[in-house]
Coordinates of C-alpha atoms in Angstrom, one line a residue:
M1 CA 7.3 4.7 -1.2
L2 CA 8.0 1.3 0.9
F3 CA 11.7 1.9 1.1
H4 CA 12.7 5.0 1.8
P5 CA 16.4 6.4 3.1
D6 CA 14.9 8.7 5.4
R7 CA 12.1 6.9 7.4
L8 CA 10.9 3.7 9.1
S9 CA 7.7 1.9 7.0
F10 CA 5.6 -0.8 8.4
G11 CA 4.2 -4.2 7.1
I12 CA 2.0 -6.9 7.8
V13 CA 2.2 -10.4 7.0
L14 CA -1.1 -12.3 6.2
P15 CA -2.8 -14.5 6.9
V16 CA -3.5 -13.1 10.3
Q17 CA -4.4 -16.5 12.4
P18 CA -3.4 -19.2 14.5
R19 CA -0.5 -21.4 12.8
T20 CA -2.7 -24.8 13.1
S21 CA -3.4 -26.9 10.2
A22 CA -6.1 -24.7 8.8
D23 CA -6.8 -22.7 5.5
V24 CA -6.9 -19.4 5.3
E25 CA -10.1 -17.5 6.4
F26 CA -10.4 -14.9 4.2
D27 CA -13.3 -13.0 5.6
A28 CA -11.1 -12.4 9.0
Q29 CA -8.2 -11.3 6.4
L30 CA -9.6 -9.4 4.2
K31 CA -11.4 -7.2 7.0
L32 CA -7.6 -7.1 9.1
A33 CA -6.3 -5.8 5.5
S34 CA -9.1 -3.2 5.3
H35 CA -8.2 -2.4 8.9
A36 CA -4.1 -1.9 8.4
D37 CA -5.3 0.2 5.7
E38 CA -7.5 2.9 7.6
L39 CA -5.0 3.0 10.0
G40 CA -2.1 3.8 7.7
F41 CA -0.1 0.7 7.2
D42 CA 2.6 1.0 4.5
A43 CA 2.3 -2.9 3.5
L44 CA 0.6 -6.2 3.6
W45 CA 2.6 -9.1 2.5
V46 CA 1.3 -12.2 1.2
R47 CA 3.4 -15.5 0.6
D48 CA 3.5 -17.8 -2.3
V49 CA 3.3 -22.0 -0.9
P50 CA 2.9 -23.9 -3.5
L51 CA 2.6 -26.8 -1.5
N52 CA 2.3 -27.9 1.8
S53 CA 4.4 -30.2 4.0
E54 CA 6.2 -31.4 6.8
S55 CA 9.6 -29.6 5.9
Y56 CA 7.1 -26.2 5.9
P57 CA 7.1 -24.9 9.1
D58 CA 4.1 -23.1 8.8
P59 CA 0.8 -25.8 8.2
V60 CA -1.4 -22.9 7.1
G61 CA -3.0 -24.1 3.8
H62 CA -2.1 -20.7 2.3
A63 CA -4.0 -19.1 -0.8
D64 CA -2.7 -18.8 -4.0
P65 CA -0.9 -15.5 -4.1
W66 CA -2.5 -14.2 -7.1
V67 CA -6.1 -14.4 -6.1
F68 CA -5.4 -13.3 -2.3
L69 CA -3.7 -10.1 -4.3
G70 CA -6.6 -9.4 -6.0
A71 CA -8.9 -10.0 -3.2
L72 CA -6.7 -7.7 -1.2
A73 CA -6.8 -4.7 -4.2
A74 CA -10.3 -4.5 -3.9
V75 CA -10.7 -3.8 -0.3
T76 CA -7.9 -1.5 0.4
S77 CA -7.3 2.0 -1.4
N78 CA -3.7 2.9 -0.3
I79 CA -1.5 0.0 1.1
G80 CA 1.2 -1.5 -0.6
L81 CA 0.2 -5.1 -1.5
A82 CA 3.8 -6.9 -1.3
T83 CA 4.8 -10.7 -2.3
G84 CA 7.2 -12.7 0.2
A85 CA 7.9 -14.3 -1.7
I86 CA 6.9 -15.4 -5.3
V87 CA 8.8 -19.0 -5.8
L88 CA 10.3 -17.6 -9.1
P89 CA 12.1 -20.9 -9.9
L90 CA 8.8 -23.0 -9.7
R91 CA 6.7 -20.3 -11.6
H92 CA 6.9 -19.7 -15.0
P93 CA 8.5 -15.5 -15.5
L94 CA 5.7 -15.3 -18.1
H95 CA 3.3 -16.0 -15.9
I96 CA 4.3 -14.4 -12.9
A97 CA 4.5 -11.2 -15.3
K98 CA 0.7 -11.7 -16.4
A99 CA -0.8 -11.3 -12.8
A100 CA 2.0 -8.8 -11.4
L101 CA 0.8 -6.3 -14.2
S102 CA -3.0 -7.1 -13.2
V103 CA -2.9 -6.7 -9.8
A104 CA -0.7 -3.7 -10.3
L105 CA -3.5 -1.9 -12.5
L106 CA -6.0 -3.4 -10.7
S107 CA -4.6 -1.8 -7.2
Q108 CA -3.5 1.6 -9.1
G109 CA -0.4 0.7 -8.7
R110 CA 0.5 -0.3 -5.6
L111 CA 2.5 -3.9 -5.8
V112 CA 5.7 -4.4 -4.4
L113 CA 6.9 -8.0 -6.6
G114 CA 9.5 -9.6 -3.9
L115 CA 10.7 -12.8 -5.2
G116 CA 12.4 -15.9 -3.6
S117 CA 14.0 -19.2 -4.4
G118 CA 12.3 -21.3 -2.1
D119 CA 14.4 -24.0 -0.4
R120 CA 12.9 -27.4 -0.2
P121 CA 14.4 -30.2 -1.9
T122 CA 11.2 -32.2 -2.0
E123 CA 8.8 -29.4 -3.6
Y124 CA 11.6 -29.0 -6.3
E125 CA 11.2 -32.7 -7.3
V126 CA 7.0 -32.4 -7.3
F127 CA 7.9 -29.6 -9.7
G128 CA 10.8 -31.4 -11.9
K129 CA 12.9 -28.4 -11.0
D130 CA 17.1 -29.4 -9.8
L131 CA 17.6 -27.7 -6.7
E132 CA 21.2 -27.7 -7.4
K133 CA 20.3 -25.5 -10.4
R134 CA 18.3 -23.0 -8.6
K135 CA 20.8 -20.3 -8.6
S136 CA 20.5 -20.3 -12.7
I137 CA 17.6 -20.5 -12.5
F138 CA 16.7 -17.9 -10.8
Q139 CA 19.0 -15.6 -12.4
D140 CA 17.4 -16.5 -15.7
N141 CA 13.5 -16.2 -14.7
W142 CA 14.4 -12.5 -13.2
E143 CA 16.1 -11.6 -16.6
R144 CA 13.2 -12.4 -18.6
L145 CA 10.7 -11.3 -16.1
A146 CA 12.6 -8.0 -16.1
A147 CA 12.4 -8.2 -19.3
V148 CA 8.7 -8.0 -19.9
L149 CA 7.9 -5.8 -17.2
R150 CA 10.2 -2.8 -18.3
P151 CA 8.3 0.0 -20.4
D152 CA 10.1 -1.2 -23.7
Q153 CA 8.1 -4.7 -23.0
E154 CA 10.6 -7.6 -24.3
I155 CA 9.2 -11.1 -24.7
L156 CA 12.6 -13.6 -24.5
D157 CA 12.5 -17.1 -24.6
E158 CA 13.6 -20.1 -23.6
N159 CA 17.1 -19.4 -25.5
G160 CA 17.0 -15.5 -24.6
Q161 CA 15.4 -14.7 -28.0
A162 CA 13.4 -11.5 -28.1
R163 CA 9.7 -12.6 -29.7
R164 CA 8.8 -9.5 -31.0
E165 CA 5.3 -11.0 -32.1
F166 CA 4.1 -11.4 -28.7
A167 CA 3.0 -9.0 -25.6
V168 CA 1.8 -9.2 -22.3
R169 CA -1.2 -7.1 -21.3
P170 CA -2.3 -5.5 -19.5
R171 CA 0.3 -3.0 -19.5
L172 CA 1.6 -0.8 -16.8
Q173 CA 0.6 3.1 -17.1
Q174 CA 1.9 3.7 -13.5
A175 CA 5.1 3.5 -12.3
P176 CA 7.3 0.1 -12.7
I177 CA 7.0 -2.7 -10.5
P178 CA 9.8 -3.0 -7.7
L179 CA 11.3 -6.3 -7.7
V180 CA 12.4 -7.2 -4.4
A181 CA 14.7 -10.2 -3.4
V182 CA 13.3 -11.5 -0.4
G183 CA 16.1 -13.9 0.9
S184 CA 19.7 -14.4 -0.6
S185 CA 17.8 -16.8 -3.3
S186 CA 21.6 -18.2 -3.3
Q187 CA 22.7 -15.0 -4.8
S188 CA 25.7 -12.5 -3.9
L189 CA 24.9 -9.3 -2.7
E190 CA 26.3 -7.5 -5.5
W191 CA 23.8 -9.6 -7.5
I192 CA 20.9 -8.5 -5.4
A193 CA 22.4 -4.5 -5.4
R194 CA 22.1 -4.5 -9.3
H195 CA 19.2 -6.1 -10.2
A196 CA 16.6 -5.3 -6.9
T197 CA 15.1 -2.0 -5.4
A198 CA 15.8 -3.5 -2.1
W199 CA 17.1 -7.1 -0.3
M200 CA 14.4 -8.2 2.1
T201 CA 15.6 -10.6 4.6
Y202 CA 14.7 -12.3 7.7
Y203 CA 15.0 -10.9 11.2
R204 CA 18.2 -11.4 13.4
Q205 CA 19.3 -10.2 16.6
L206 CA 20.4 -6.6 15.9
P207 CA 24.2 -7.0 16.2
V208 CA 24.1 -9.6 13.9
Q209 CA 21.7 -7.2 11.3
R210 CA 24.1 -4.5 11.7
D211 CA 26.6 -7.2 10.2
R212 CA 24.4 -7.8 7.1
L213 CA 24.1 -4.3 6.6
T214 CA 27.5 -3.6 6.3
L215 CA 27.9 -6.3 3.7
W216 CA 24.9 -4.7 1.9
H217 CA 26.4 -1.3 1.6
N218 CA 29.2 -2.9 0.7
A219 CA 27.8 -4.3 -2.3
Q220 CA 26.0 -1.6 -3.2
A221 CA 29.2 0.1 -3.3
K222 CA 30.5 -1.9 -6.0
V223 CA 27.7 -1.7 -8.5
T224 CA 25.4 1.0 -7.6
T225 CA 25.0 4.9 -7.1
E226 CA 21.2 4.5 -6.4
F227 CA 19.4 3.8 -3.3
R228 CA 18.8 0.7 -2.4
G229 CA 16.3 -0.4 0.5
F230 CA 16.7 -3.0 3.3
G231 CA 14.0 -4.7 4.9
Q232 CA 13.5 -7.6 7.8
S233 CA 9.9 -9.2 8.4
M234 CA 10.0 -10.0 12.2
V235 CA 7.2 -11.9 14.7
L236 CA 6.2 -9.6 16.7
E237 CA 4.3 -10.8 20.5
L238 CA 2.8 -7.5 21.2
V239 CA 1.8 -8.4 25.2
D240 CA -1.1 -5.8 26.7
R241 CA 1.7 -4.1 29.5
P242 CA 3.4 -1.2 27.9
D243 CA 6.3 -1.7 30.0
A244 CA 7.1 -5.2 29.7
A245 CA 10.9 -5.6 28.3
Y246 CA 11.9 -5.9 25.2
E247 CA 13.0 -10.4 24.6
E248 CA 13.9 -12.3 21.7
I249 CA 11.7 -15.2 20.7
N250 CA 12.0 -17.1 17.5
L251 CA 12.4 -14.6 14.5
G252 CA 11.3 -11.9 16.7
G253 CA 10.6 -10.3 19.7
R254 CA 8.1 -10.0 22.8
T255 CA 7.3 -7.0 24.3
G256 CA 5.5 -4.2 25.4
R257 CA 4.8 -0.8 23.4
R258 CA 7.6 0.9 24.9
G259 CA 10.2 -1.5 24.0
L260 CA 8.5 -2.6 20.8
I261 CA 9.5 1.6 20.3
G262 CA 12.7 1.6 21.8
A263 CA 13.8 -1.6 19.5
L264 CA 12.3 0.0 16.3
S265 CA 14.2 2.9 16.5
A266 CA 17.7 1.2 16.9
M267 CA 16.6 -0.5 13.7
R268 CA 16.1 2.4 12.1
E269 CA 19.2 3.9 13.2
A270 CA 21.3 0.9 11.9
G271 CA 19.7 1.6 8.9
I272 CA 16.8 -0.6 8.3
H273 CA 13.9 0.6 5.8
H274 CA 11.0 -1.8 6.1
V275 CA 9.3 -3.5 9.2
A276 CA 6.7 -6.6 8.0
F277 CA 5.2 -7.5 11.6
N278 CA 4.6 -11.3 11.7
L279 CA 2.1 -10.9 14.4
I280 CA 1.2 -14.1 16.5
S281 CA -2.4 -14.9 16.7
G282 CA -4.2 -16.0 20.2
H283 CA -3.3 -13.9 22.8
R284 CA -4.8 -10.6 21.9
P285 CA -7.1 -9.9 19.1
A286 CA -4.7 -8.4 16.2
H287 CA -7.0 -5.4 15.3
D288 CA -6.0 -4.5 19.0
V289 CA -2.4 -5.0 18.1
M290 CA -2.2 -3.2 15.0
D291 CA -4.6 -0.1 16.7
E292 CA -1.7 0.1 19.4
I293 CA 1.4 -0.6 16.5
A294 CA -0.6 2.4 14.3
G295 CA -1.4 4.5 17.4
D296 CA 1.3 4.5 19.9
V297 CA 4.1 2.9 18.3
M298 CA 4.3 4.3 14.8
L299 CA 3.1 7.7 16.3
A300 CA 6.5 8.0 17.9
L301 CA 8.1 6.9 15.3
S302 CA 7.0 9.6 12.5

């Protein structure tokens, strides 16, 4: 289980490669994914970047997430496969449902479906969507997607009417696909707590993140008694000096092994359930960094 009330789980954000204007190095990423699976990481996270532009800070030419997830499912056995995040307003919910059900079946139930709204006005323009309506589009598309993914599958048309003459195949034989809200997507925390199994957000310095957690817990208390997870991404530069102190960098930290253990312990105590590492590539081989996290850091926090 990716989000659990009593443990901190760990993911790797793919691709792990220098942030340059280059396409995904598929062979290298599949090898890293297989290695992460063998090491016992909990999840591999892939992004949905429909269009590259200067308004998106990551210049890497990301692969289509569904194609990438299919390849990842084929080279791994146990690790969760998570989207961070499918841009829900720019994709048709029935297409998302078809792809999600296919990946969930191919991976034997390992898909975690993270959904976000995106926020680039020019990208919305290209897709013919109104950025100012992204809140309502997100809600409507979420409702239609969730209806298809329920065991008693229901196909809703653009007017919210059930179309019983249709079905989306394949049908899921395992547990339901978890739906995770990534970012706020212009929604209230109460809406997220009511509809999503977890909230995945950005890295913030821990005092600030504690405030977000308080808001999250208050929102949950208003709408549900069920557990709702909380996770964050984290840019990580793990240096080859175990005693190097923890230093804040943009959206994460630079530190040695012991500093990372301390930082993650504090996150766990604060109530964070999952951390997805966005590894800075180039200073150390990614395999070595993953080995150190799995062999020392994860063991110390188990």
